[in-house]
Amino acid sequence: MLKYTEYKYHLAALFTVTVWGATFVSTKVLIANSLTPAEIFLLRFAMAYVCILPFARGRMWAAGLRDELLLAAAGLSGGSLYFLTENVALEYAPASNVSLIVCTAPVWTAVLLSLLYGSERMSRRQIAGSALAFAGMVLRLSPRGDLLALSAALLWMVYSLAIKRIGGRYPAIFITRKVFFYGLVTILPVFAFRPFDVSWEVLSRPVVWGNLLFLGVVASMLCYVLWNAAMHRLGAVRTTNYIYFNPLVTIVAAALCIGERITLAALAGAALILYGMWRAEKG
């Protein structure tokens, strides 16, 4: 049984992945409006960073160089590189497919952390549940964009490990601000090869600034704080397992908003994902 005090963290994780499931569709819409993957990330994280600054005053740097490097690694793996690979994958594959591949992150995270930390070792029930949810993801694979989407999943595993190492020593909002900062810093070299070129005409479109606000304020600023807090309280394996809900939201949102077709394989995959999640968390 879940402890009463843990329910709010489970709800925070569930809310976060629900929002993140919809972000695949938002990003797809922005790409259709001629924004590049790097431009989408820069605008998204810049907006999130500005919004979080009033709430994250005080400490500017971590207590030591090791912690600061861990924060930089989190910003690189869970920020710039993660979203760059994910957004580029969305140029080549349907949003629902990319979401399903990215949701393999819990499997890689659980396996790695079970090897590194005794406290995060997977139980038989978690292994069985994760395997079923992973099978649900496999039902929807397609070749286009798979490698990039899988790279994003592996990068999220690295991010989870970095947050696991540092999460208990600093407030979630401080960690989130540093992730945004290092994400922005590490994306800048990309623009040396393809300069930022978003016109005001494009930014003034309601569909563009509306989706950017959703990605920057809700999906980034708010959800990263909630996610980092849940990671600290529930552990990396239990929290990251909620990512399996991403594809369920993405499949429905993509069908309603951009006309992607819901297939029998998608429904079967969704059913396995839900059952696998329930089995992994039961008891």
PDB file of C-alpha atoms in Angstrom:
ATOM      1  CA  MET A   1       0.000   0.000   0.000  1.00  0.00           C
ATOM      2  CA  LEU A   2       1.089   3.545  -0.689  1.00  0.00           C
ATOM      3  CA  LYS A   3       1.766   5.813   2.254  1.00  0.00           C
ATOM      4  CA  TYR A   4      -0.662   8.723   2.431  1.00  0.00           C
ATOM      5  CA  THR A   5       2.167  11.266   2.246  1.00  0.00           C
ATOM      6  CA  GLU A   6       3.370   9.686  -1.008  1.00  0.00           C
ATOM      7  CA  TYR A   7       0.117  10.159  -2.889  1.00  0.00           C
ATOM      8  CA  LYS A   8       0.834  13.768  -3.786  1.00  0.00           C
ATOM      9  CA  TYR A   9       4.153  12.773  -5.310  1.00  0.00           C
ATOM     10  CA  HIS A  10       2.507  10.028  -7.352  1.00  0.00           C
ATOM     11  CA  LEU A  11      -0.092  12.551  -8.517  1.00  0.00           C
ATOM     12  CA  ALA A  12       2.677  15.022  -9.371  1.00  0.00           C
ATOM     13  CA  ALA A  13       4.465  12.372 -11.454  1.00  0.00           C
ATOM     14  CA  LEU A  14       1.220  11.372 -13.181  1.00  0.00           C
ATOM     15  CA  PHE A  15       0.304  15.000 -13.951  1.00  0.00           C
ATOM     16  CA  THR A  16       3.804  15.608 -15.297  1.00  0.00           C
ATOM     17  CA  VAL A  17       3.842  12.681 -17.711  1.00  0.00           C
ATOM     18  CA  THR A  18       0.321  13.557 -18.871  1.00  0.00           C
ATOM     19  CA  VAL A  19       1.555  17.022 -19.807  1.00  0.00           C
ATOM     20  CA  TRP A  20       4.749  15.626 -21.316  1.00  0.00           C
ATOM     21  CA  GLY A  21       2.691  13.222 -23.429  1.00  0.00           C
ATOM     22  CA  ALA A  22       0.976  16.208 -25.029  1.00  0.00           C
ATOM     23  CA  THR A  23       4.288  17.989 -25.697  1.00  0.00           C
ATOM     24  CA  PHE A  24       5.106  15.626 -28.573  1.00  0.00           C
ATOM     25  CA  VAL A  25       2.071  16.977 -30.396  1.00  0.00           C
ATOM     26  CA  SER A  26       2.908  20.600 -29.529  1.00  0.00           C
ATOM     27  CA  THR A  27       6.426  20.155 -30.854  1.00  0.00           C
ATOM     28  CA  LYS A  28       5.087  18.537 -34.030  1.00  0.00           C
ATOM     29  CA  VAL A  29       2.830  21.577 -34.557  1.00  0.00           C
ATOM     30  CA  LEU A  30       5.750  23.988 -34.093  1.00  0.00           C
ATOM     31  CA  ILE A  31       7.887  22.018 -36.569  1.00  0.00           C
ATOM     32  CA  ALA A  32       5.030  22.291 -39.060  1.00  0.00           C
ATOM     33  CA  ASN A  33       5.212  26.079 -38.549  1.00  0.00           C
ATOM     34  CA  SER A  34       8.863  26.088 -39.714  1.00  0.00           C
ATOM     35  CA  LEU A  35      10.643  26.156 -36.317  1.00  0.00           C
ATOM     36  CA  THR A  36      13.712  23.924 -36.076  1.00  0.00           C
ATOM     37  CA  PRO A  37      14.235  21.465 -33.185  1.00  0.00           C
ATOM     38  CA  ALA A  38      17.012  23.646 -31.712  1.00  0.00           C
ATOM     39  CA  GLU A  39      14.896  26.810 -31.969  1.00  0.00           C
ATOM     40  CA  ILE A  40      11.980  25.119 -30.217  1.00  0.00           C
ATOM     41  CA  PHE A  41      14.219  23.993 -27.379  1.00  0.00           C
ATOM     42  CA  LEU A  42      15.895  27.397 -26.968  1.00  0.00           C
ATOM     43  CA  LEU A  43      12.595  29.288 -26.828  1.00  0.00           C
ATOM     44  CA  ARG A  44      11.059  26.688 -24.518  1.00  0.00           C
ATOM     45  CA  PHE A  45      13.873  26.612 -21.972  1.00  0.00           C
ATOM     46  CA  ALA A  46      14.535  30.375 -22.125  1.00  0.00           C
ATOM     47  CA  MET A  47      10.898  31.004 -21.245  1.00  0.00           C
ATOM     48  CA  ALA A  48      11.042  28.415 -18.454  1.00  0.00           C
ATOM     49  CA  TYR A  49      14.258  29.894 -17.045  1.00  0.00           C
ATOM     50  CA  VAL A  50      12.825  33.421 -16.928  1.00  0.00           C
ATOM     51  CA  CYS A  51       9.659  32.140 -15.227  1.00  0.00           C
ATOM     52  CA  ILE A  52      11.495  30.160 -12.562  1.00  0.00           C
ATOM     53  CA  LEU A  53      13.988  32.886 -11.569  1.00  0.00           C
ATOM     54  CA  PRO A  54      11.622  34.758  -9.191  1.00  0.00           C
ATOM     55  CA  PHE A  55      11.025  31.504  -7.270  1.00  0.00           C
ATOM     56  CA  ALA A  56      14.636  30.293  -7.183  1.00  0.00           C
ATOM     57  CA  ARG A  57      16.510  33.213  -5.629  1.00  0.00           C
ATOM     58  CA  GLY A  58      19.335  32.760  -3.176  1.00  0.00           C
ATOM     59  CA  ARG A  59      21.897  30.074  -3.897  1.00  0.00           C
ATOM     60  CA  MET A  60      23.595  30.523  -7.275  1.00  0.00           C
ATOM     61  CA  TRP A  61      26.014  27.581  -7.318  1.00  0.00           C
ATOM     62  CA  ALA A  62      26.224  24.099  -5.874  1.00  0.00           C
ATOM     63  CA  ALA A  63      28.305  23.417  -2.746  1.00  0.00           C
ATOM     64  CA  GLY A  64      31.225  21.973  -4.685  1.00  0.00           C
ATOM     65  CA  LEU A  65      32.629  21.384  -8.159  1.00  0.00           C
ATOM     66  CA  ARG A  66      31.445  17.760  -8.232  1.00  0.00           C
ATOM     67  CA  ASP A  67      27.831  18.763  -7.600  1.00  0.00           C
ATOM     68  CA  GLU A  68      28.055  21.584 -10.146  1.00  0.00           C
ATOM     69  CA  LEU A  69      29.332  19.121 -12.759  1.00  0.00           C
ATOM     70  CA  LEU A  70      26.454  16.770 -11.959  1.00  0.00           C
ATOM     71  CA  LEU A  71      24.017  19.631 -12.525  1.00  0.00           C
ATOM     72  CA  ALA A  72      25.738  20.432 -15.816  1.00  0.00           C
ATOM     73  CA  ALA A  73      25.429  16.770 -16.828  1.00  0.00           C
ATOM     74  CA  ALA A  74      21.726  16.873 -15.956  1.00  0.00           C
ATOM     75  CA  GLY A  75      21.251  20.016 -18.053  1.00  0.00           C
ATOM     76  CA  LEU A  76      23.043  18.417 -20.999  1.00  0.00           C
ATOM     77  CA  SER A  77      21.413  14.971 -20.832  1.00  0.00           C
ATOM     78  CA  GLY A  78      17.913  15.962 -19.698  1.00  0.00           C
ATOM     79  CA  GLY A  79      17.923  19.319 -21.467  1.00  0.00           C
ATOM     80  CA  SER A  80      19.701  20.197 -24.697  1.00  0.00           C
ATOM     81  CA  LEU A  81      20.701  16.753 -26.012  1.00  0.00           C
ATOM     82  CA  TYR A  82      17.488  15.047 -24.922  1.00  0.00           C
ATOM     83  CA  PHE A  83      15.191  17.562 -26.564  1.00  0.00           C
ATOM     84  CA  LEU A  84      17.380  17.978 -29.620  1.00  0.00           C
ATOM     85  CA  THR A  85      17.286  14.243 -30.376  1.00  0.00           C
ATOM     86  CA  GLU A  86      13.591  13.984 -29.512  1.00  0.00           C
ATOM     87  CA  ASN A  87      12.606  17.001 -31.593  1.00  0.00           C
ATOM     88  CA  VAL A  88      14.642  15.872 -34.598  1.00  0.00           C
ATOM     89  CA  ALA A  89      13.017  12.430 -34.311  1.00  0.00           C
ATOM     90  CA  LEU A  90       9.627  14.165 -34.553  1.00  0.00           C
ATOM     91  CA  GLU A  91      10.682  15.518 -37.955  1.00  0.00           C
ATOM     92  CA  TYR A  92      10.924  11.970 -39.272  1.00  0.00           C
ATOM     93  CA  ALA A  93       8.311   9.959 -37.361  1.00  0.00           C
ATOM     94  CA  PRO A  94       4.750  10.322 -36.024  1.00  0.00           C
ATOM     95  CA  ALA A  95       4.433  11.824 -32.554  1.00  0.00           C
ATOM     96  CA  SER A  96       2.896   8.627 -31.149  1.00  0.00           C
ATOM     97  CA  ASN A  97       5.818   6.513 -32.397  1.00  0.00           C
ATOM     98  CA  VAL A  98       8.467   8.808 -30.913  1.00  0.00           C
ATOM     99  CA  SER A  99       6.622   8.905 -27.601  1.00  0.00           C
ATOM    100  CA  LEU A 100       6.450   5.122 -27.444  1.00  0.00           C
ATOM    101  CA  ILE A 101      10.177   4.737 -28.084  1.00  0.00           C
ATOM    102  CA  VAL A 102      11.111   7.435 -25.565  1.00  0.00           C
ATOM    103  CA  CYS A 103       9.020   5.601 -22.959  1.00  0.00           C
ATOM    104  CA  THR A 104      11.628   2.837 -22.883  1.00  0.00           C
ATOM    105  CA  ALA A 105      13.558   5.141 -20.522  1.00  0.00           C
ATOM    106  CA  PRO A 106      12.159   3.406 -17.394  1.00  0.00           C
ATOM    107  CA  VAL A 107      13.598   0.059 -18.494  1.00  0.00           C
ATOM    108  CA  TRP A 108      17.104   1.441 -19.050  1.00  0.00           C
ATOM    109  CA  THR A 109      16.910   3.514 -15.844  1.00  0.00           C
ATOM    110  CA  ALA A 110      15.709   0.607 -13.725  1.00  0.00           C
ATOM    111  CA  VAL A 111      18.341  -1.768 -15.073  1.00  0.00           C
ATOM    112  CA  LEU A 112      21.197   0.692 -14.568  1.00  0.00           C
ATOM    113  CA  LEU A 113      20.124   1.792 -11.088  1.00  0.00           C
ATOM    114  CA  SER A 114      19.527  -1.790  -9.964  1.00  0.00           C
ATOM    115  CA  LEU A 115      23.160  -2.467 -10.858  1.00  0.00           C
ATOM    116  CA  LEU A 116      24.491   0.662  -9.120  1.00  0.00           C
ATOM    117  CA  TYR A 117      22.224   0.984  -6.051  1.00  0.00           C
ATOM    118  CA  GLY A 118      20.969  -1.795  -3.805  1.00  0.00           C
ATOM    119  CA  SER A 119      18.088   0.415  -2.643  1.00  0.00           C
ATOM    120  CA  GLU A 120      16.845   0.732  -6.239  1.00  0.00           C
ATOM    121  CA  ARG A 121      17.039  -2.992  -7.054  1.00  0.00           C
ATOM    122  CA  MET A 122      14.038  -4.158  -9.069  1.00  0.00           C
ATOM    123  CA  SER A 123      11.621  -6.664  -7.550  1.00  0.00           C
ATOM    124  CA  ARG A 124      10.224  -9.538  -9.594  1.00  0.00           C
ATOM    125  CA  ARG A 125       6.928  -7.686  -9.840  1.00  0.00           C
ATOM    126  CA  GLN A 126       8.631  -4.552 -11.155  1.00  0.00           C
ATOM    127  CA  ILE A 127      10.607  -6.588 -13.683  1.00  0.00           C
ATOM    128  CA  ALA A 128       7.455  -8.327 -14.931  1.00  0.00           C
ATOM    129  CA  GLY A 129       5.483  -5.074 -15.078  1.00  0.00           C
ATOM    130  CA  SER A 130       8.249  -3.213 -16.870  1.00  0.00           C
ATOM    131  CA  ALA A 131       8.608  -6.059 -19.371  1.00  0.00           C
ATOM    132  CA  LEU A 132       4.880  -5.968 -20.170  1.00  0.00           C
ATOM    133  CA  ALA A 133       4.896  -2.192 -20.583  1.00  0.00           C
ATOM    134  CA  PHE A 134       8.012  -2.467 -22.758  1.00  0.00           C
ATOM    135  CA  ALA A 135       6.194  -5.026 -24.917  1.00  0.00           C
ATOM    136  CA  GLY A 136       3.392  -2.519 -25.340  1.00  0.00           C
ATOM    137  CA  MET A 137       5.915  -0.007 -26.636  1.00  0.00           C
ATOM    138  CA  VAL A 138       7.422  -2.510 -29.122  1.00  0.00           C
ATOM    139  CA  LEU A 139       4.041  -3.064 -30.776  1.00  0.00           C
ATOM    140  CA  ARG A 140       4.203   0.438 -32.198  1.00  0.00           C
ATOM    141  CA  LEU A 141       7.797   0.688 -33.433  1.00  0.00           C
ATOM    142  CA  SER A 142       8.523   1.929 -36.963  1.00  0.00           C
ATOM    143  CA  PRO A 143      11.966   2.385 -38.543  1.00  0.00           C
ATOM    144  CA  ARG A 144      11.876   6.146 -39.163  1.00  0.00           C
ATOM    145  CA  GLY A 145      13.327   8.214 -36.358  1.00  0.00           C
ATOM    146  CA  ASP A 146      13.777   5.168 -34.096  1.00  0.00           C
ATOM    147  CA  LEU A 147      17.478   5.640 -33.430  1.00  0.00           C
ATOM    148  CA  LEU A 148      17.082   9.294 -32.449  1.00  0.00           C
ATOM    149  CA  ALA A 149      14.108   8.522 -30.209  1.00  0.00           C
ATOM    150  CA  LEU A 150      16.018   5.673 -28.562  1.00  0.00           C
ATOM    151  CA  SER A 151      18.957   8.036 -28.018  1.00  0.00           C
ATOM    152  CA  ALA A 152      16.571  10.408 -26.232  1.00  0.00           C
ATOM    153  CA  ALA A 153      15.440   7.559 -23.950  1.00  0.00           C
ATOM    154  CA  LEU A 154      19.041   6.720 -23.069  1.00  0.00           C
ATOM    155  CA  LEU A 155      19.792  10.380 -22.389  1.00  0.00           C
ATOM    156  CA  TRP A 156      16.841  10.515 -19.986  1.00  0.00           C
ATOM    157  CA  MET A 157      18.361   7.537 -18.203  1.00  0.00           C
ATOM    158  CA  VAL A 158      21.564   9.563 -17.709  1.00  0.00           C
ATOM    159  CA  TYR A 159      19.496  12.510 -16.450  1.00  0.00           C
ATOM    160  CA  SER A 160      17.710  10.248 -13.951  1.00  0.00           C
ATOM    161  CA  LEU A 161      21.033   8.984 -12.654  1.00  0.00           C
ATOM    162  CA  ALA A 162      22.393  12.532 -12.236  1.00  0.00           C
ATOM    163  CA  ILE A 163      19.263  13.634 -10.349  1.00  0.00           C
ATOM    164  CA  LYS A 164      19.435  10.481  -8.220  1.00  0.00           C
ATOM    165  CA  ARG A 165      22.965  11.397  -7.125  1.00  0.00           C
ATOM    166  CA  ILE A 166      22.239  15.029  -6.291  1.00  0.00           C
ATOM    167  CA  GLY A 167      18.507  15.207  -5.557  1.00  0.00           C
ATOM    168  CA  GLY A 168      18.653  14.865  -1.790  1.00  0.00           C
ATOM    169  CA  ARG A 169      21.163  17.660  -1.239  1.00  0.00           C
ATOM    170  CA  TYR A 170      19.388  20.624  -2.851  1.00  0.00           C
ATOM    171  CA  PRO A 171      15.781  21.886  -3.244  1.00  0.00           C
ATOM    172  CA  ALA A 172      13.989  20.704  -6.379  1.00  0.00           C
ATOM    173  CA  ILE A 173      13.512  24.270  -7.617  1.00  0.00           C
ATOM    174  CA  PHE A 174      17.260  25.005  -7.391  1.00  0.00           C
ATOM    175  CA  ILE A 175      18.077  21.833  -9.329  1.00  0.00           C
ATOM    176  CA  THR A 176      15.460  22.702 -11.946  1.00  0.00           C
ATOM    177  CA  ARG A 177      16.856  26.211 -12.445  1.00  0.00           C
ATOM    178  CA  LYS A 178      20.366  24.824 -12.923  1.00  0.00           C
ATOM    179  CA  VAL A 179      19.097  22.225 -15.412  1.00  0.00           C
ATOM    180  CA  PHE A 180      17.473  25.010 -17.429  1.00  0.00           C
ATOM    181  CA  PHE A 181      20.643  27.105 -17.272  1.00  0.00           C
ATOM    182  CA  TYR A 182      22.981  24.361 -18.435  1.00  0.00           C
ATOM    183  CA  GLY A 183      20.479  23.212 -21.031  1.00  0.00           C
ATOM    184  CA  LEU A 184      20.487  26.704 -22.553  1.00  0.00           C
ATOM    185  CA  VAL A 185      24.277  27.014 -22.413  1.00  0.00           C
ATOM    186  CA  THR A 186      24.882  23.664 -24.090  1.00  0.00           C
ATOM    187  CA  ILE A 187      22.417  24.242 -26.953  1.00  0.00           C
ATOM    188  CA  LEU A 188      24.148  27.456 -28.101  1.00  0.00           C
ATOM    189  CA  PRO A 189      26.925  25.734 -30.155  1.00  0.00           C
ATOM    190  CA  VAL A 190      24.232  24.273 -32.427  1.00  0.00           C
ATOM    191  CA  PHE A 191      23.410  27.768 -33.702  1.00  0.00           C
ATOM    192  CA  ALA A 192      26.967  28.205 -34.978  1.00  0.00           C
ATOM    193  CA  PHE A 193      26.041  25.678 -37.674  1.00  0.00           C
ATOM    194  CA  ARG A 194      22.423  26.717 -38.224  1.00  0.00           C
ATOM    195  CA  PRO A 195      21.727  30.256 -36.936  1.00  0.00           C
ATOM    196  CA  PHE A 196      18.550  31.117 -35.046  1.00  0.00           C
ATOM    197  CA  ASP A 197      16.107  32.422 -37.653  1.00  0.00           C
ATOM    198  CA  VAL A 198      12.567  32.662 -36.270  1.00  0.00           C
ATOM    199  CA  SER A 199      10.715  35.690 -37.636  1.00  0.00           C
ATOM    200  CA  TRP A 200       8.294  37.829 -35.653  1.00  0.00           C
ATOM    201  CA  GLU A 201       5.607  36.881 -38.144  1.00  0.00           C
ATOM    202  CA  VAL A 202       5.955  33.238 -37.126  1.00  0.00           C
ATOM    203  CA  LEU A 203       6.127  34.030 -33.395  1.00  0.00           C
ATOM    204  CA  SER A 204       2.981  36.183 -33.625  1.00  0.00           C
ATOM    205  CA  ARG A 205       0.862  33.255 -34.807  1.00  0.00           C
ATOM    206  CA  PRO A 206      -1.477  32.160 -31.979  1.00  0.00           C
ATOM    207  CA  VAL A 207      -0.732  28.487 -32.649  1.00  0.00           C
ATOM    208  CA  VAL A 208       3.006  29.181 -32.256  1.00  0.00           C
ATOM    209  CA  TRP A 209       3.081  31.348 -29.138  1.00  0.00           C
ATOM    210  CA  GLY A 210       0.311  29.272 -27.540  1.00  0.00           C
ATOM    211  CA  ASN A 211       2.282  26.065 -27.920  1.00  0.00           C
ATOM    212  CA  LEU A 212       5.509  27.759 -26.820  1.00  0.00           C
ATOM    213  CA  LEU A 213       3.803  29.007 -23.642  1.00  0.00           C
ATOM    214  CA  PHE A 214       2.532  25.498 -22.957  1.00  0.00           C
ATOM    215  CA  LEU A 215       5.983  23.977 -23.514  1.00  0.00           C
ATOM    216  CA  GLY A 216       7.899  26.658 -21.604  1.00  0.00           C
ATOM    217  CA  VAL A 217       5.708  27.467 -18.601  1.00  0.00           C
ATOM    218  CA  VAL A 218       3.705  24.295 -17.977  1.00  0.00           C
ATOM    219  CA  ALA A 219       5.726  21.423 -19.478  1.00  0.00           C
ATOM    220  CA  SER A 220       9.135  22.798 -18.492  1.00  0.00           C
ATOM    221  CA  MET A 221       9.035  25.222 -15.562  1.00  0.00           C
ATOM    222  CA  LEU A 222       6.197  23.585 -13.584  1.00  0.00           C
ATOM    223  CA  CYS A 223       6.661  19.950 -14.573  1.00  0.00           C
ATOM    224  CA  TYR A 224      10.428  19.785 -14.060  1.00  0.00           C
ATOM    225  CA  VAL A 225       9.988  21.041 -10.482  1.00  0.00           C
ATOM    226  CA  LEU A 226       7.282  18.448  -9.822  1.00  0.00           C
ATOM    227  CA  TRP A 227       9.287  15.670 -11.468  1.00  0.00           C
ATOM    228  CA  ASN A 228      12.497  16.398  -9.567  1.00  0.00           C
ATOM    229  CA  ALA A 229      10.573  16.496  -6.285  1.00  0.00           C
ATOM    230  CA  ALA A 230       8.911  13.155  -7.085  1.00  0.00           C
ATOM    231  CA  MET A 231      12.287  11.645  -8.030  1.00  0.00           C
ATOM    232  CA  HIS A 232      13.672  12.604  -4.630  1.00  0.00           C
ATOM    233  CA  ARG A 233      10.691  11.271  -2.689  1.00  0.00           C
ATOM    234  CA  LEU A 234       9.757   8.115  -4.631  1.00  0.00           C
ATOM    235  CA  GLY A 235      13.099   7.080  -6.099  1.00  0.00           C
ATOM    236  CA  ALA A 236      14.251   7.059  -9.688  1.00  0.00           C
ATOM    237  CA  VAL A 237      12.776   3.677 -10.665  1.00  0.00           C
ATOM    238  CA  ARG A 238       9.246   4.246  -9.313  1.00  0.00           C
ATOM    239  CA  THR A 239       9.044   7.785 -10.672  1.00  0.00           C
ATOM    240  CA  THR A 240      10.496   7.026 -14.088  1.00  0.00           C
ATOM    241  CA  ASN A 241       8.015   4.159 -14.535  1.00  0.00           C
ATOM    242  CA  TYR A 242       5.304   6.805 -14.953  1.00  0.00           C
ATOM    243  CA  ILE A 243       6.835   7.696 -18.316  1.00  0.00           C
ATOM    244  CA  TYR A 244       4.976   4.643 -19.632  1.00  0.00           C
ATOM    245  CA  PHE A 245       1.837   6.807 -19.567  1.00  0.00           C
ATOM    246  CA  ASN A 246       3.379   9.234 -22.102  1.00  0.00           C
ATOM    247  CA  PRO A 247       2.352   7.256 -25.199  1.00  0.00           C
ATOM    248  CA  LEU A 248      -1.253   6.890 -24.041  1.00  0.00           C
ATOM    249  CA  VAL A 249      -1.646  10.657 -23.870  1.00  0.00           C
ATOM    250  CA  THR A 250       0.320  11.197 -27.083  1.00  0.00           C
ATOM    251  CA  ILE A 251      -1.745   8.702 -29.113  1.00  0.00           C
ATOM    252  CA  VAL A 252      -5.017  10.364 -28.106  1.00  0.00           C
ATOM    253  CA  ALA A 253      -3.711  13.942 -28.444  1.00  0.00           C
ATOM    254  CA  ALA A 254      -2.128  13.211 -31.824  1.00  0.00           C
ATOM    255  CA  ALA A 255      -5.386  11.716 -33.108  1.00  0.00           C
ATOM    256  CA  LEU A 256      -7.491  14.646 -31.865  1.00  0.00           C
ATOM    257  CA  CYS A 257      -5.132  17.523 -32.716  1.00  0.00           C
ATOM    258  CA  ILE A 258      -3.122  16.552 -35.785  1.00  0.00           C
ATOM    259  CA  GLY A 259      -5.085  13.661 -37.260  1.00  0.00           C
ATOM    260  CA  GLU A 260      -2.723  10.760 -36.585  1.00  0.00           C
ATOM    261  CA  ARG A 261      -4.563   7.449 -36.949  1.00  0.00           C
ATOM    262  CA  ILE A 262      -5.161   5.208 -33.927  1.00  0.00           C
ATOM    263  CA  THR A 263      -4.439   1.630 -35.002  1.00  0.00           C
ATOM    264  CA  LEU A 264      -5.208  -1.728 -33.414  1.00  0.00           C
ATOM    265  CA  ALA A 265      -1.503  -2.085 -32.570  1.00  0.00           C
ATOM    266  CA  ALA A 266      -1.629   1.255 -30.739  1.00  0.00           C
ATOM    267  CA  LEU A 267      -4.619   0.153 -28.668  1.00  0.00           C
ATOM    268  CA  ALA A 268      -3.011  -3.209 -27.843  1.00  0.00           C
ATOM    269  CA  GLY A 269       0.207  -1.432 -26.887  1.00  0.00           C
ATOM    270  CA  ALA A 270      -1.704   0.997 -24.680  1.00  0.00           C
ATOM    271  CA  ALA A 271      -3.439  -1.881 -22.895  1.00  0.00           C
ATOM    272  CA  LEU A 272      -0.117  -3.615 -22.175  1.00  0.00           C
ATOM    273  CA  ILE A 273       1.403  -0.359 -20.953  1.00  0.00           C
ATOM    274  CA  LEU A 274      -1.452   0.228 -18.493  1.00  0.00           C
ATOM    275  CA  TYR A 275      -1.383  -3.348 -17.213  1.00  0.00           C
ATOM    276  CA  GLY A 276       2.398  -3.319 -16.901  1.00  0.00           C
ATOM    277  CA  MET A 277       2.291  -0.055 -14.938  1.00  0.00           C
ATOM    278  CA  TRP A 278      -0.377  -1.446 -12.589  1.00  0.00           C
ATOM    279  CA  ARG A 279       1.569  -4.653 -12.043  1.00  0.00           C
ATOM    280  CA  ALA A 280       4.841  -2.814 -11.383  1.00  0.00           C
ATOM    281  CA  GLU A 281       3.235  -0.538  -8.761  1.00  0.00           C
ATOM    282  CA  LYS A 282       0.836  -3.055  -7.150  1.00  0.00           C
ATOM    283  CA  GLY A 283       1.688  -3.525  -3.477  1.00  0.00           C
TER     284      GLY A 283
END
